[in-house]
Coordinates of C-alpha atoms in Angstrom, one line a residue:
M136 CA -1.7 74.8 39.0
S137 CA -1.8 75.7 42.6
E138 CA -5.3 74.3 42.9
C139 CA -4.0 71.0 42.0
K140 CA -1.4 70.7 44.7
R141 CA -2.4 68.6 47.6
G142 CA -3.4 70.1 50.9
N143 CA -0.8 70.7 53.5
N144 CA -2.8 68.5 56.1
M145 CA -2.9 65.5 53.8
P146 CA -0.2 62.8 53.7
N147 CA 1.7 62.2 50.7
I148 CA 1.6 58.7 48.8
K149 CA 5.0 57.7 50.0
S150 CA 4.3 58.1 53.6
M151 CA 0.9 56.3 53.0
I152 CA 2.8 53.5 51.4
V153 CA 5.3 53.2 54.2
R154 CA 2.7 53.3 56.9
Y155 CA 0.6 50.8 55.0
M156 CA 3.5 48.4 54.6
Q157 CA 4.4 48.6 58.1
T158 CA 0.9 47.8 59.3
V159 CA 0.4 44.9 56.9
T160 CA 3.8 43.6 57.8
L161 CA 3.0 43.8 61.5
I162 CA -0.3 42.0 61.0
M163 CA 1.4 39.3 58.7
V164 CA 4.1 38.7 61.4
A165 CA 1.4 38.5 64.1
V166 CA -0.7 36.1 62.0
I167 CA 2.2 33.9 61.1
L168 CA 3.4 33.7 64.7
M169 CA -0.1 32.9 65.8
V170 CA -0.4 30.2 63.1
A171 CA 2.8 28.9 63.8
A172 CA 2.1 28.7 67.5
I173 CA -1.2 26.9 67.1
A174 CA 0.5 24.5 64.6
Q175 CA 3.1 23.6 67.0
I176 CA 0.7 23.2 69.8
F177 CA -1.6 20.9 67.9
S178 CA 1.5 19.2 66.6
A179 CA 2.8 18.7 70.2
Q180 CA -0.8 17.5 71.3
N181 CA -1.1 15.1 68.2
Y182 CA 2.4 13.7 69.1
A183 CA 1.3 13.2 72.8
K184 CA -1.7 11.4 71.5
D185 CA 0.2 9.2 69.2
S186 CA 2.7 8.4 72.1
A187 CA -0.3 7.6 74.4
A188 CA -1.7 5.3 71.7
D189 CA 1.6 3.5 71.4
V190 CA 1.7 3.0 75.0
F191 CA -1.9 1.8 75.1
V192 CA -1.1 -0.8 72.5
Q193 CA 2.0 -1.9 74.5
I194 CA -0.1 -2.2 77.8
K195 CA -2.9 -4.1 75.9
Q196 CA -0.2 -6.4 74.4
I197 CA 1.4 -7.3 77.6
M198 CA -2.0 -7.9 79.3
L199 CA -3.0 -10.1 76.5
E200 CA 0.1 -12.2 76.8
N201 CA -0.1 -12.5 80.7
Q202 CA -3.6 -13.5 80.4
T203 CA -2.7 -16.1 78.0
E204 CA 0.1 -17.4 80.3
L205 CA -2.5 -17.2 83.2
V206 CA -5.1 -19.3 81.4
A207 CA -2.5 -21.9 80.3
T208 CA -1.2 -22.1 84.0
Q209 CA -4.6 -22.5 85.6
T210 CA -5.6 -25.2 83.1
N211 CA -2.4 -27.2 83.9
Y212 CA -2.8 -26.6 87.7
K213 CA -6.3 -27.8 87.5
Q214 CA -5.2 -30.9 85.6
T215 CA -2.5 -31.5 88.2
C216 CA -4.8 -31.3 91.0
I217 CA -7.1 -34.0 89.4
H218 CA -4.1 -36.3 88.8
N219 CA -3.0 -36.1 92.4
A220 CA -6.6 -36.9 93.6
E221 CA -6.8 -39.9 91.4
A222 CA -3.3 -41.1 92.5
I223 CA -4.2 -40.7 96.4
A224 CA -7.3 -42.5 95.8
F225 CA -5.6 -45.4 94.2
M226 CA -3.1 -45.5 97.1
V227 CA -5.6 -45.8 99.7
E228 CA -7.7 -48.3 98.0
E229 CA -4.6 -50.5 97.7
N230 CA -3.8 -49.9 101.3
P231 CA -6.9 -49.0 103.4
A232 CA -4.8 -48.8 106.6
I233 CA -3.5 -45.4 105.4
L234 CA -6.9 -44.0 106.5
E235 CA -6.1 -44.7 110.1
D236 CA -2.7 -43.2 109.9
L237 CA -2.5 -39.4 110.2
E238 CA 1.4 -39.3 109.7
E239 CA 1.4 -41.5 106.7
M240 CA -1.3 -39.3 105.1
K241 CA 0.9 -36.3 105.8
K242 CA 3.8 -38.2 104.2
I243 CA 1.8 -38.8 101.1
A244 CA 0.7 -35.2 100.9
D245 CA 4.3 -34.2 101.2
F246 CA 5.3 -36.8 98.5
M247 CA 2.5 -35.6 96.1
E248 CA 3.1 -31.9 96.9
V249 CA -0.4 -31.1 97.9
D250 CA -1.3 -29.1 101.0
E251 CA -4.6 -30.8 102.1
I252 CA -6.0 -34.3 101.7
H253 CA -9.7 -34.8 103.1
F254 CA -11.9 -38.1 102.8
F255 CA -15.6 -37.9 102.7
D256 CA -18.0 -40.9 103.5
K257 CA -20.8 -41.7 101.4
S258 CA -23.1 -39.1 103.3
G259 CA -20.6 -36.1 102.5
R260 CA -18.8 -35.9 105.8
I261 CA -15.0 -35.4 106.3
Y262 CA -14.1 -38.5 108.6
T263 CA -10.3 -38.4 108.2
G264 CA -7.5 -36.5 106.4
T265 CA -4.3 -34.6 106.8
H266 CA -6.1 -31.8 109.0
P267 CA -8.1 -33.3 111.9
E268 CA -9.5 -29.8 112.4
Y269 CA -11.8 -30.1 109.4
Y270 CA -13.2 -33.6 110.7
G271 CA -16.9 -33.4 110.9
L272 CA -17.5 -30.8 108.3
T273 CA -20.0 -31.8 105.6
M274 CA -20.8 -30.5 102.2
D275 CA -23.4 -28.2 103.7
S276 CA -20.9 -26.4 106.1
G277 CA -19.9 -23.7 103.6
E278 CA -20.2 -22.2 99.9
Q279 CA -16.7 -23.4 99.2
I280 CA -17.1 -27.0 100.3
G281 CA -20.6 -27.2 99.0
F282 CA -19.3 -26.8 95.5
F283 CA -18.6 -30.7 95.6
K284 CA -22.2 -31.7 96.8
P285 CA -23.0 -33.0 93.3
L286 CA -20.7 -35.8 93.9
L287 CA -23.3 -37.4 96.2
T288 CA -25.8 -37.8 93.4
D289 CA -23.5 -38.5 90.5
K290 CA -20.6 -40.7 91.3
S291 CA -19.1 -40.4 88.0
L292 CA -18.1 -36.8 88.4
T293 CA -14.6 -35.5 88.7
L294 CA -14.9 -31.9 90.1
V295 CA -12.2 -29.1 90.1
Q296 CA -12.9 -26.0 91.8
D297 CA -11.5 -22.4 90.9
I298 CA -9.0 -20.9 93.2
T299 CA -11.3 -19.8 96.2
P300 CA -10.9 -19.2 100.0
N301 CA -11.4 -22.5 101.9
T302 CA -14.2 -22.8 104.4
A303 CA -12.1 -22.9 107.6
E304 CA -9.5 -20.2 107.1
S305 CA -10.5 -18.3 104.0
K306 CA -7.0 -19.2 102.5
P307 CA -6.9 -19.2 98.7
M308 CA -6.9 -22.9 97.7
Q309 CA -7.3 -25.1 94.5
Y310 CA -9.5 -28.1 95.4
S311 CA -10.3 -31.2 93.4
A312 CA -12.5 -34.2 94.4
L313 CA -13.6 -37.5 93.1
W314 CA -14.9 -40.9 94.1
S315 CA -12.5 -43.9 94.8
E316 CA -12.7 -46.6 92.0
H317 CA -14.9 -48.9 94.3
E318 CA -17.0 -45.9 95.4
E319 CA -16.1 -46.4 99.1
F320 CA -15.2 -42.8 99.8
I321 CA -14.6 -39.4 98.3
V322 CA -11.0 -38.1 98.2
Q323 CA -10.6 -34.2 97.9
V324 CA -7.1 -32.6 97.5
G325 CA -6.3 -29.0 98.2
M326 CA -3.4 -27.2 96.7
E327 CA -2.2 -23.6 97.4
P328 CA -2.0 -22.1 93.9
L329 CA 1.4 -20.4 94.2
N330 CA 2.4 -20.6 90.4
V331 CA -1.0 -19.4 89.4
M332 CA -1.1 -16.5 91.9
K333 CA 2.6 -15.4 90.6
V334 CA 1.2 -15.4 87.2
T335 CA -1.9 -13.4 88.3
E336 CA 0.3 -10.9 89.9
K337 CA 1.8 -10.3 86.4
N338 CA -1.5 -9.1 85.1
E339 CA -1.8 -6.6 87.8
L340 CA -1.5 -3.0 86.3
S341 CA 1.1 -2.0 88.8
Y342 CA 3.3 -4.8 87.8
I343 CA 2.8 -3.9 84.0
F344 CA 3.5 -0.2 84.7
S345 CA 6.8 -1.2 86.4
L346 CA 7.9 -2.8 83.0
L347 CA 7.3 0.5 81.1
R348 CA 9.9 3.4 80.8
V349 CA 8.6 6.9 81.0
N350 CA 10.3 10.2 80.3
T351 CA 10.5 12.9 82.8
G352 CA 7.3 14.9 83.3
V353 CA 5.3 11.8 82.0
S354 CA 3.0 9.6 84.2
L355 CA 0.9 6.7 83.6
Y356 CA -2.5 5.8 85.4
A357 CA -5.0 3.1 85.7
I358 CA -8.2 4.1 87.2
D359 CA -11.3 2.0 88.3
I360 CA -14.1 3.2 86.3
A361 CA -16.7 2.2 89.0
T362 CA -14.9 3.7 92.1
G363 CA -12.6 6.0 90.7
E364 CA -9.6 4.5 92.6
I365 CA -6.0 4.4 91.1
M366 CA -5.2 0.8 90.5
G367 CA -1.7 1.5 89.1
S368 CA 0.6 4.2 88.3
T369 CA 4.2 4.8 87.5
T370 CA 3.9 7.2 90.6
S371 CA 3.8 4.7 93.2
E372 CA 2.5 7.0 96.0
D373 CA -0.6 7.8 93.9
V374 CA -1.7 3.9 94.0
G375 CA -4.8 3.4 96.1
K376 CA -5.9 7.1 96.0
N377 CA -9.1 8.3 94.5
C378 CA -8.5 10.0 91.2
A379 CA -10.3 13.2 92.4
E380 CA -7.5 13.6 95.0
I381 CA -5.0 14.4 92.4
G382 CA -7.1 16.4 90.2
F383 CA -9.0 14.0 88.0
D384 CA -12.7 14.2 87.2
L385 CA -13.9 10.8 86.4
N386 CA -16.9 12.1 84.1
E387 CA -14.3 14.3 82.4
L388 CA -11.9 11.3 81.8
L389 CA -15.0 9.2 80.3
S390 CA -16.2 12.1 77.9
R391 CA -13.0 13.7 76.8
G392 CA -10.4 11.1 77.2
K393 CA -9.0 11.5 73.7
G394 CA -7.1 14.5 74.8
F395 CA -7.6 17.5 77.3
H396 CA -5.8 19.8 79.6
T397 CA -6.3 19.6 83.3
Y398 CA -4.4 20.3 86.5
V399 CA -2.9 17.1 88.1
K400 CA -1.4 17.7 91.5
G401 CA -1.7 21.4 90.8
V402 CA 0.5 21.2 87.6
N403 CA -1.1 22.0 84.1
S404 CA -1.0 18.7 82.3
F405 CA -2.2 17.3 79.0
C406 CA -4.1 13.9 79.5
V407 CA -5.0 11.0 77.2
F408 CA -7.1 8.2 78.4
T409 CA -8.7 5.2 76.9
Q410 CA -10.9 2.4 78.5
E411 CA -9.5 -1.0 78.9
G412 CA -12.0 -3.5 80.5
D413 CA -13.2 -1.9 83.8
N414 CA -10.2 0.6 84.0
L415 CA -9.3 3.8 82.4
I416 CA -5.6 3.8 81.2
G417 CA -4.2 7.2 80.8
R418 CA -0.9 9.0 79.8
V419 CA -0.3 12.4 81.4
V420 CA 2.4 14.7 80.4
T421 CA 3.0 18.1 81.9
A422 CA 2.6 21.4 79.9
D423 CA 6.0 22.4 80.5
T424 CA 7.3 19.1 79.1
L425 CA 4.9 19.0 76.1
Y426 CA 5.3 22.6 75.1
H427 CA 9.0 23.3 76.1
N428 CA 10.5 23.8 72.7
I429 CA 7.5 26.0 71.4
W430 CA 8.6 29.3 73.0
I431 CA 12.2 28.9 71.8
N432 CA 10.9 28.4 68.3
M433 CA 8.5 31.1 68.4
F434 CA 11.1 33.6 69.6
T435 CA 13.5 32.5 66.9
L436 CA 10.8 32.8 64.2
A437 CA 9.7 36.2 65.5
V438 CA 13.3 37.7 65.2
C439 CA 13.8 36.2 61.7
L440 CA 10.3 37.7 60.4
I441 CA 10.9 41.2 61.8
L442 CA 14.5 41.2 60.4
V443 CA 13.1 40.3 56.8
S444 CA 10.1 42.7 57.1
V445 CA 12.6 45.6 57.9
I446 CA 14.8 44.8 55.0
L447 CA 11.8 44.4 52.7
I448 CA 10.3 47.8 53.7
I449 CA 13.4 49.6 53.0
A450 CA 14.0 48.0 49.7
V451 CA 10.4 48.3 48.5
T452 CA 10.2 51.9 49.7
R453 CA 13.3 53.0 47.8
Y454 CA 12.3 51.3 44.7
I455 CA 8.6 52.9 44.8
N456 CA 10.1 56.4 45.5
K457 CA 12.5 56.0 42.5
H458 CA 10.3 54.3 39.9
I459 CA 6.7 55.2 40.9
I460 CA 6.2 58.3 43.0
Q461 CA 8.3 60.5 40.7
G462 CA 6.2 59.3 37.7
I463 CA 3.0 59.8 39.6
Y464 CA 4.0 63.5 40.5
E465 CA 4.8 64.2 36.8
I466 CA 1.5 62.6 35.5
N467 CA -0.3 64.6 38.3
G468 CA 1.3 67.8 37.0
K469 CA 0.1 67.2 33.3
L470 CA -3.3 66.2 34.5
C471 CA -3.6 69.5 36.5
S472 CA -2.8 71.5 33.4
I473 CA -5.5 69.7 31.4
A474 CA -8.0 70.1 34.2
E475 CA -7.3 73.9 33.9
G476 CA -8.4 73.9 30.4
N477 CA -5.1 73.3 28.5
L478 CA -6.4 70.6 26.4
D479 CA -3.3 70.9 24.1
E480 CA -1.3 69.2 26.8
T481 CA -0.1 65.8 26.3
V482 CA 1.0 63.3 29.0
D483 CA 4.4 61.6 28.1
V484 CA 5.7 59.6 31.3
Q485 CA 7.9 56.7 30.2
N486 CA 9.4 55.6 33.7
C487 CA 7.7 52.1 33.0
L488 CA 5.3 50.3 30.7
E489 CA 2.3 51.0 33.0
F490 CA 3.1 55.0 33.1
A491 CA 3.6 54.7 29.2
E492 CA 0.2 53.2 28.7
L493 CA -1.4 55.6 31.3
S494 CA 0.0 58.5 29.3
K495 CA -1.2 56.9 26.0
H496 CA -4.8 56.1 27.4
S497 CA -4.9 59.8 29.0
N498 CA -4.3 61.3 25.7
E499 CA -7.1 59.2 24.0
M500 CA -9.4 60.2 26.8
I501 CA -8.8 63.8 26.0
K502 CA -9.7 63.3 22.4
S503 CA -12.9 61.3 23.3
L504 CA -13.9 64.2 25.6
L505 CA -13.6 66.6 22.7
A506 CA -16.0 64.4 20.7
G507 CA -18.4 63.7 23.5
T508 CA -20.6 66.9 23.0
G509 CA -21.7 66.1 19.7
K510 CA -22.6 62.4 20.8
I511 CA -24.6 63.5 23.7
S512 CA -26.4 66.1 21.6
Y513 CA -27.3 63.4 19.0
V514 CA -28.8 61.1 21.8
L515 CA -30.8 63.8 23.3
N516 CA -32.3 64.9 19.9
K517 CA -33.1 61.3 19.0
T518 CA -35.7 60.4 21.5
D519 CA -37.0 61.4 25.0
V520 CA -37.7 57.8 26.1
P521 CA -35.2 55.4 27.9
I522 CA -32.9 54.1 25.3
G523 CA -29.7 52.2 25.3
V524 CA -26.4 53.8 24.2
Y525 CA -23.0 52.0 23.8
E526 CA -19.8 53.2 22.6
Y527 CA -16.4 51.4 21.8
S528 CA -13.1 52.0 20.1
K529 CA -11.1 49.5 18.1
K530 CA -8.2 50.7 20.1
M531 CA -9.7 49.6 23.3
T532 CA -11.0 46.4 24.6
K533 CA -14.2 47.0 26.5
V534 CA -17.5 48.5 25.4
R535 CA -19.0 51.4 27.2
Y536 CA -22.7 51.2 27.5
T537 CA -25.5 52.4 29.4
D538 CA -27.8 50.4 31.8
H539 CA -30.5 49.9 29.3
V540 CA -28.3 48.0 26.7
P541 CA -28.2 44.6 28.4
R542 CA -31.9 44.7 29.1
I543 CA -32.8 45.7 25.5
L544 CA -30.4 43.2 23.9
S545 CA -31.5 40.3 26.3
F546 CA -28.1 39.9 27.9
G547 CA -27.7 37.9 31.3
K548 CA -25.0 39.0 33.7
S549 CA -22.3 36.5 32.2
K550 CA -23.2 37.3 28.6
T551 CA -22.8 41.1 29.4
E552 CA -19.4 40.5 31.0
E553 CA -18.4 38.4 27.9
L554 CA -19.7 40.5 25.1
C555 CA -19.1 44.0 26.6
G556 CA -15.7 43.0 27.8
D557 CA -14.5 42.3 24.1
Y558 CA -15.6 44.9 21.5
K559 CA -14.9 42.3 18.8
K560 CA -17.6 39.8 20.4
F561 CA -20.0 42.7 20.7
A562 CA -19.5 43.9 17.1
A563 CA -20.1 40.3 16.0
F564 CA -23.3 40.1 18.0
I565 CA -24.4 43.4 16.3
D566 CA -23.6 42.1 12.9
E567 CA -25.5 39.0 13.5
L568 CA -28.6 40.9 14.8
R569 CA -28.4 42.8 11.4
Q570 CA -28.9 39.5 9.5
N571 CA -32.7 39.5 10.7
P572 CA -34.2 42.8 9.5
L573 CA -37.9 43.3 9.9
E574 CA -39.7 43.7 6.5
D575 CA -41.0 47.0 5.5
E576 CA -39.2 48.5 8.5
E577 CA -36.0 50.6 8.4
D578 CA -33.2 49.9 11.0
V579 CA -35.5 47.4 12.9
Y580 CA -34.3 43.9 13.4
C581 CA -35.7 40.8 14.9
L582 CA -33.9 39.5 18.1
K583 CA -34.6 35.7 18.5
G584 CA -34.5 34.1 22.0
K585 CA -37.0 32.8 24.5
Q586 CA -39.2 35.5 23.3
V587 CA -39.0 37.4 20.0
S588 CA -38.4 41.1 20.5
Y589 CA -37.9 43.9 17.9
I590 CA -34.9 46.4 18.2
R591 CA -34.3 49.6 16.4
L592 CA -30.6 50.1 16.0
E593 CA -28.5 52.8 14.4
E594 CA -24.8 53.4 14.6
L595 CA -22.4 56.2 14.0
T596 CA -18.8 55.3 13.0
N597 CA -15.8 57.7 13.2
N598 CA -12.7 56.0 12.1
N599 CA -12.1 53.5 15.0
D600 CA -14.8 54.8 17.2
V601 CA -18.4 53.3 17.2
F602 CA -21.3 54.9 18.7
G603 CA -24.8 53.2 18.8
I604 CA -28.2 53.6 19.9
V605 CA -30.7 50.7 20.5
I606 CA -34.3 51.0 21.2
D607 CA -36.7 48.3 22.2
I608 CA -39.9 48.7 19.9
T609 CA -41.3 45.2 20.6
E610 CA -44.5 46.5 22.2
E611 CA -45.1 48.9 19.1
I612 CA -44.6 46.2 16.7
N613 CA -46.7 43.6 18.4
K614 CA -49.7 46.2 18.8
R615 CA -49.3 46.9 15.1
K616 CA -49.5 43.2 14.2
L617 CA -52.3 42.6 16.5
I618 CA -54.4 45.3 14.8
E619 CA -53.6 44.0 11.4
E620 CA -54.5 40.4 12.7
E621 CA -57.7 41.5 14.2
R622 CA -58.6 43.6 10.9
D623 CA -58.4 40.3 9.0
T624 CA -60.0 37.9 11.1
D625 CA -63.6 37.1 11.7
L626 CA -64.3 37.5 15.4
L627 CA -66.9 34.7 15.5
T628 CA -65.2 31.8 13.8
G629 CA -61.5 32.7 14.0
L630 CA -61.3 32.4 10.1
Y631 CA -60.2 35.0 7.7
N632 CA -63.0 37.8 7.0
R633 CA -63.7 39.3 3.7
R634 CA -60.7 41.7 3.8
G635 CA -58.3 38.8 5.1
L636 CA -59.4 36.6 2.1
E637 CA -58.8 39.3 -0.4
N638 CA -55.3 39.8 1.0
Q639 CA -54.4 36.0 1.2
L640 CA -55.7 35.3 -2.4
S641 CA -54.3 38.5 -4.0
E642 CA -50.9 37.6 -2.6
L643 CA -51.1 33.9 -3.5
F644 CA -52.3 34.5 -7.0
E645 CA -49.3 36.9 -7.6
E646 CA -47.1 33.6 -7.7
P647 CA -49.4 31.0 -9.7
D648 CA -46.5 28.5 -9.6
K649 CA -47.0 28.0 -5.8
I650 CA -50.8 27.1 -6.5
G651 CA -50.5 23.8 -8.5
H652 CA -54.0 22.4 -9.0
G653 CA -56.4 24.3 -6.8
A654 CA -60.3 24.4 -6.2
M655 CA -62.3 27.4 -5.1
V656 CA -65.1 26.2 -2.9
M657 CA -68.1 28.4 -1.8
V658 CA -70.2 27.2 1.1
D659 CA -73.7 28.4 2.5
A660 CA -75.2 27.2 5.9
D661 CA -78.5 25.8 5.5
C662 CA -81.2 26.1 8.0
L663 CA -79.6 29.1 9.8
K664 CA -82.7 31.1 10.0
E665 CA -84.7 28.2 11.4
I666 CA -82.1 27.6 14.2
N667 CA -81.9 31.4 15.0
D668 CA -85.9 31.5 15.2
R669 CA -86.2 28.3 17.2
Y670 CA -83.0 28.4 19.5
G671 CA -81.9 31.8 19.4
H672 CA -79.0 33.6 17.7
D673 CA -76.5 32.4 20.2
K674 CA -77.3 28.8 19.0
G675 CA -77.2 30.0 15.3
D676 CA -73.7 31.4 16.1
I677 CA -72.6 27.9 17.5
Y678 CA -74.0 26.4 14.3
L679 CA -72.0 28.6 12.0
C680 CA -68.8 27.8 14.4
K681 CA -69.5 24.1 13.8
I682 CA -69.5 24.6 9.9
A683 CA -66.1 26.6 10.3
G684 CA -64.8 23.6 12.2
V685 CA -65.7 21.2 9.5
L686 CA -63.9 23.3 6.9
S687 CA -60.8 23.8 9.2
S688 CA -60.4 20.1 9.1
F689 CA -59.0 20.3 5.5
G690 CA -55.7 21.6 6.9
P691 CA -54.1 24.9 7.2
N692 CA -50.9 24.2 5.2
S693 CA -52.7 24.0 1.8
C694 CA -56.0 25.8 2.5
I695 CA -57.3 29.2 2.9
I696 CA -60.8 29.5 4.7
A697 CA -62.8 32.5 5.3
R698 CA -66.2 33.7 6.2
Q699 CA -67.3 36.2 3.8
G700 CA -70.2 37.3 5.8
G701 CA -73.5 36.0 7.3
D702 CA -73.8 32.3 6.5
E703 CA -71.3 32.3 3.4
F704 CA -67.8 30.7 3.8
V705 CA -65.0 30.4 1.2
M706 CA -62.5 27.7 1.1
F707 CA -59.5 27.7 -1.5
L708 CA -57.6 24.5 -1.7
Y709 CA -54.2 24.5 -3.6
Q710 CA -50.8 22.7 -4.0
Y711 CA -52.4 19.3 -5.1
D712 CA -50.4 17.2 -7.4
N713 CA -53.3 16.0 -9.7
I714 CA -57.0 16.8 -10.5
E715 CA -58.2 13.4 -9.1
E716 CA -57.0 13.9 -5.7
L717 CA -58.1 17.5 -5.5
E718 CA -61.8 16.5 -6.7
N719 CA -61.9 13.5 -4.2
T720 CA -61.0 15.8 -1.4
V721 CA -63.7 18.3 -2.4
K722 CA -66.2 15.7 -2.8
T723 CA -65.9 14.6 0.9
L724 CA -68.2 17.8 1.4
S725 CA -70.9 15.8 -0.2
F726 CA -70.8 13.2 2.5
I727 CA -70.4 15.7 5.3
Q728 CA -73.2 17.9 4.3
D729 CA -75.7 15.1 4.8
N730 CA -74.2 12.9 7.5
S731 CA -73.2 15.3 10.4
I732 CA -74.8 16.6 13.5
A733 CA -74.2 19.9 15.2
H734 CA -74.4 19.9 19.2
L735 CA -75.5 23.4 20.2
G736 CA -75.4 22.6 24.1
E737 CA -78.2 22.1 26.5
N738 CA -79.1 18.7 25.0
I739 CA -79.7 20.4 21.6
S740 CA -78.5 18.6 18.5
V741 CA -79.6 19.4 14.8
P742 CA -78.5 18.2 11.5
L743 CA -75.4 19.9 10.1
R744 CA -76.5 21.2 6.6
F745 CA -74.9 23.3 4.1
S746 CA -74.8 23.7 0.3
Y747 CA -71.6 24.1 -1.7
G748 CA -70.2 24.7 -5.1
Y749 CA -66.7 24.6 -6.6
C750 CA -64.6 25.2 -9.6
L751 CA -61.1 24.0 -10.4
T752 CA -58.1 25.9 -11.6
D753 CA -54.4 25.6 -12.3
G754 CA -53.4 28.8 -10.8
K755 CA -53.6 30.9 -14.0
S756 CA -57.3 32.1 -13.5
N757 CA -58.3 35.3 -11.8
Y758 CA -59.5 34.4 -8.4
E759 CA -62.4 36.7 -8.6
E760 CA -63.8 34.8 -11.4
L761 CA -63.3 31.7 -9.5
L762 CA -65.4 33.0 -6.6
K763 CA -68.2 34.0 -9.2
V764 CA -68.2 30.4 -10.7
A765 CA -68.1 28.6 -7.4
D766 CA -71.0 30.8 -6.0
E767 CA -73.0 30.0 -9.0
Q768 CA -72.4 26.2 -8.5
M769 CA -73.3 26.6 -4.9
Y770 CA -76.6 28.1 -5.6
K771 CA -77.3 25.3 -8.0
N772 CA -76.4 22.7 -5.1
K773 CA -78.8 24.7 -2.7
R774 CA -81.8 24.6 -5.3
S775 CA -81.4 20.9 -5.8
R776 CA -81.2 20.2 -2.1
K777 CA -84.2 22.3 -1.6
A778 CA -86.1 20.2 -4.1
A779 CA -85.0 17.0 -2.4
G780 CA -86.0 18.6 1.0
K781 CA -82.4 18.5 2.5
A782 CA -82.0 22.4 2.6

């Protein structure tokens, strides 16, 4: 027993299990913490992206509402400007003296709430108005005033100019102009668009950002795509700076705007940007703000996992020691005794179901070992070629087999796993194989599949144990069949030879009921000698093959055709229901023998001629007598054909 004890330098299974559990637990804790950290980081980033998306939608909505208000205000302001010009033109036409009174024109301007009134003559020159400093300017004096030049050619026009700096002072103004009713002068009204400018200011990003509330550590930015200038920000001191000054790379913003880390003002931050018109709108949150809860959560999770792992290791170790380790030691002792030759020893450990089954199977294995010597000797004495050996017990589930068994029995991988994994299915397959024995062969069976194979199968059964041998003898059987086939076949025509004819007729006439009405036909090739002498024996062989082809057209299912030798052929027709049908079939030879051409190749064609004779039978006659009678009739036919010059 001392040889079975473990070496002093080897660890015991208990310490191995403890170390393994510790290692696995540490790895699992590390993996769980890593996965949890990654999940929380992604969750925080996704939250930042979602928050940024909400802010972007809010900014876009504000901009849309402000733009709608701006368009409405601009439209109303332009209309007001036109109405004022029309009213002033009406008043001046009613009282032309106003054009000579500067103070009166200024009073009208105050009354109409306009900033400037200018009157142009028909040549397009300002000749009077509320601002004498503009007198003398023409519609060619600048781009702003030149906008109204089309009035000189089309007096039906009423023009309103967008807000633009005026010619003299570059002061933002809204101008409108039109002809007086009697087309004596052009009146131009200028209004400082204070309301429009107020609404325009509401569309500026700095104003919009001032309406939004952001948490500590969060900033909003609007950056001009073309210049990189910060157009607006919740951090007012950054407005007007270039984005590179605070840590933004404009190319990175354009390519990675959906979420990335960078250092903004030296602080690691998570940024999300989107393009809105000519600007990039972004939300920036510092890493400390974004991930401030992760480290606390990770520490708490780590403490909990370690505590659970320690408790689990202690509990599992105690249970394994009590219910497994002790059982292993006991089984190990028994097996050591058996290994030393004490085959009368039995294993009987009942700590748990698995140990009880292990004990049972160990005892069965010992019995199998005792019977193994005789089985191996049987195999070695049976053959010295590769064979397949299998063995199974009805007390077990799987079949034990050698590598040749699946190949010999044409098992694929999946079928091997299925059949050899359950001895009942394997035994059913063997029983099915036994249903196809090969005639005249002992213990040889036909295995049908993609290719037919022949298996020699033998089994030894001892109570519940089955030991079997399978040998693939397909090649041997096929060679034997080939020899038999070649022995009975005429090599030139492929028909039966004399031996094959004898075998076929003798076998058929042993069961006369299968013959029905039959006819024995003897055929002899005419003119063969002349063809051999004139064209050569190879053409004569072709001539014989042509005659064989004619006879083969009568059908293989109810016809035996043979070349007896030389130029003689025999054909036996059978299984006809009545004599008339049979005689009509045979008599077709009369037409064929005088109306056929044989093409021998190389532009050689000759009449296909043969003589024939036949006799009828109901299957009760002797086939040798039938051959004799048919031969006599054939010679009669040949003599008559020679007399007629046909043979």
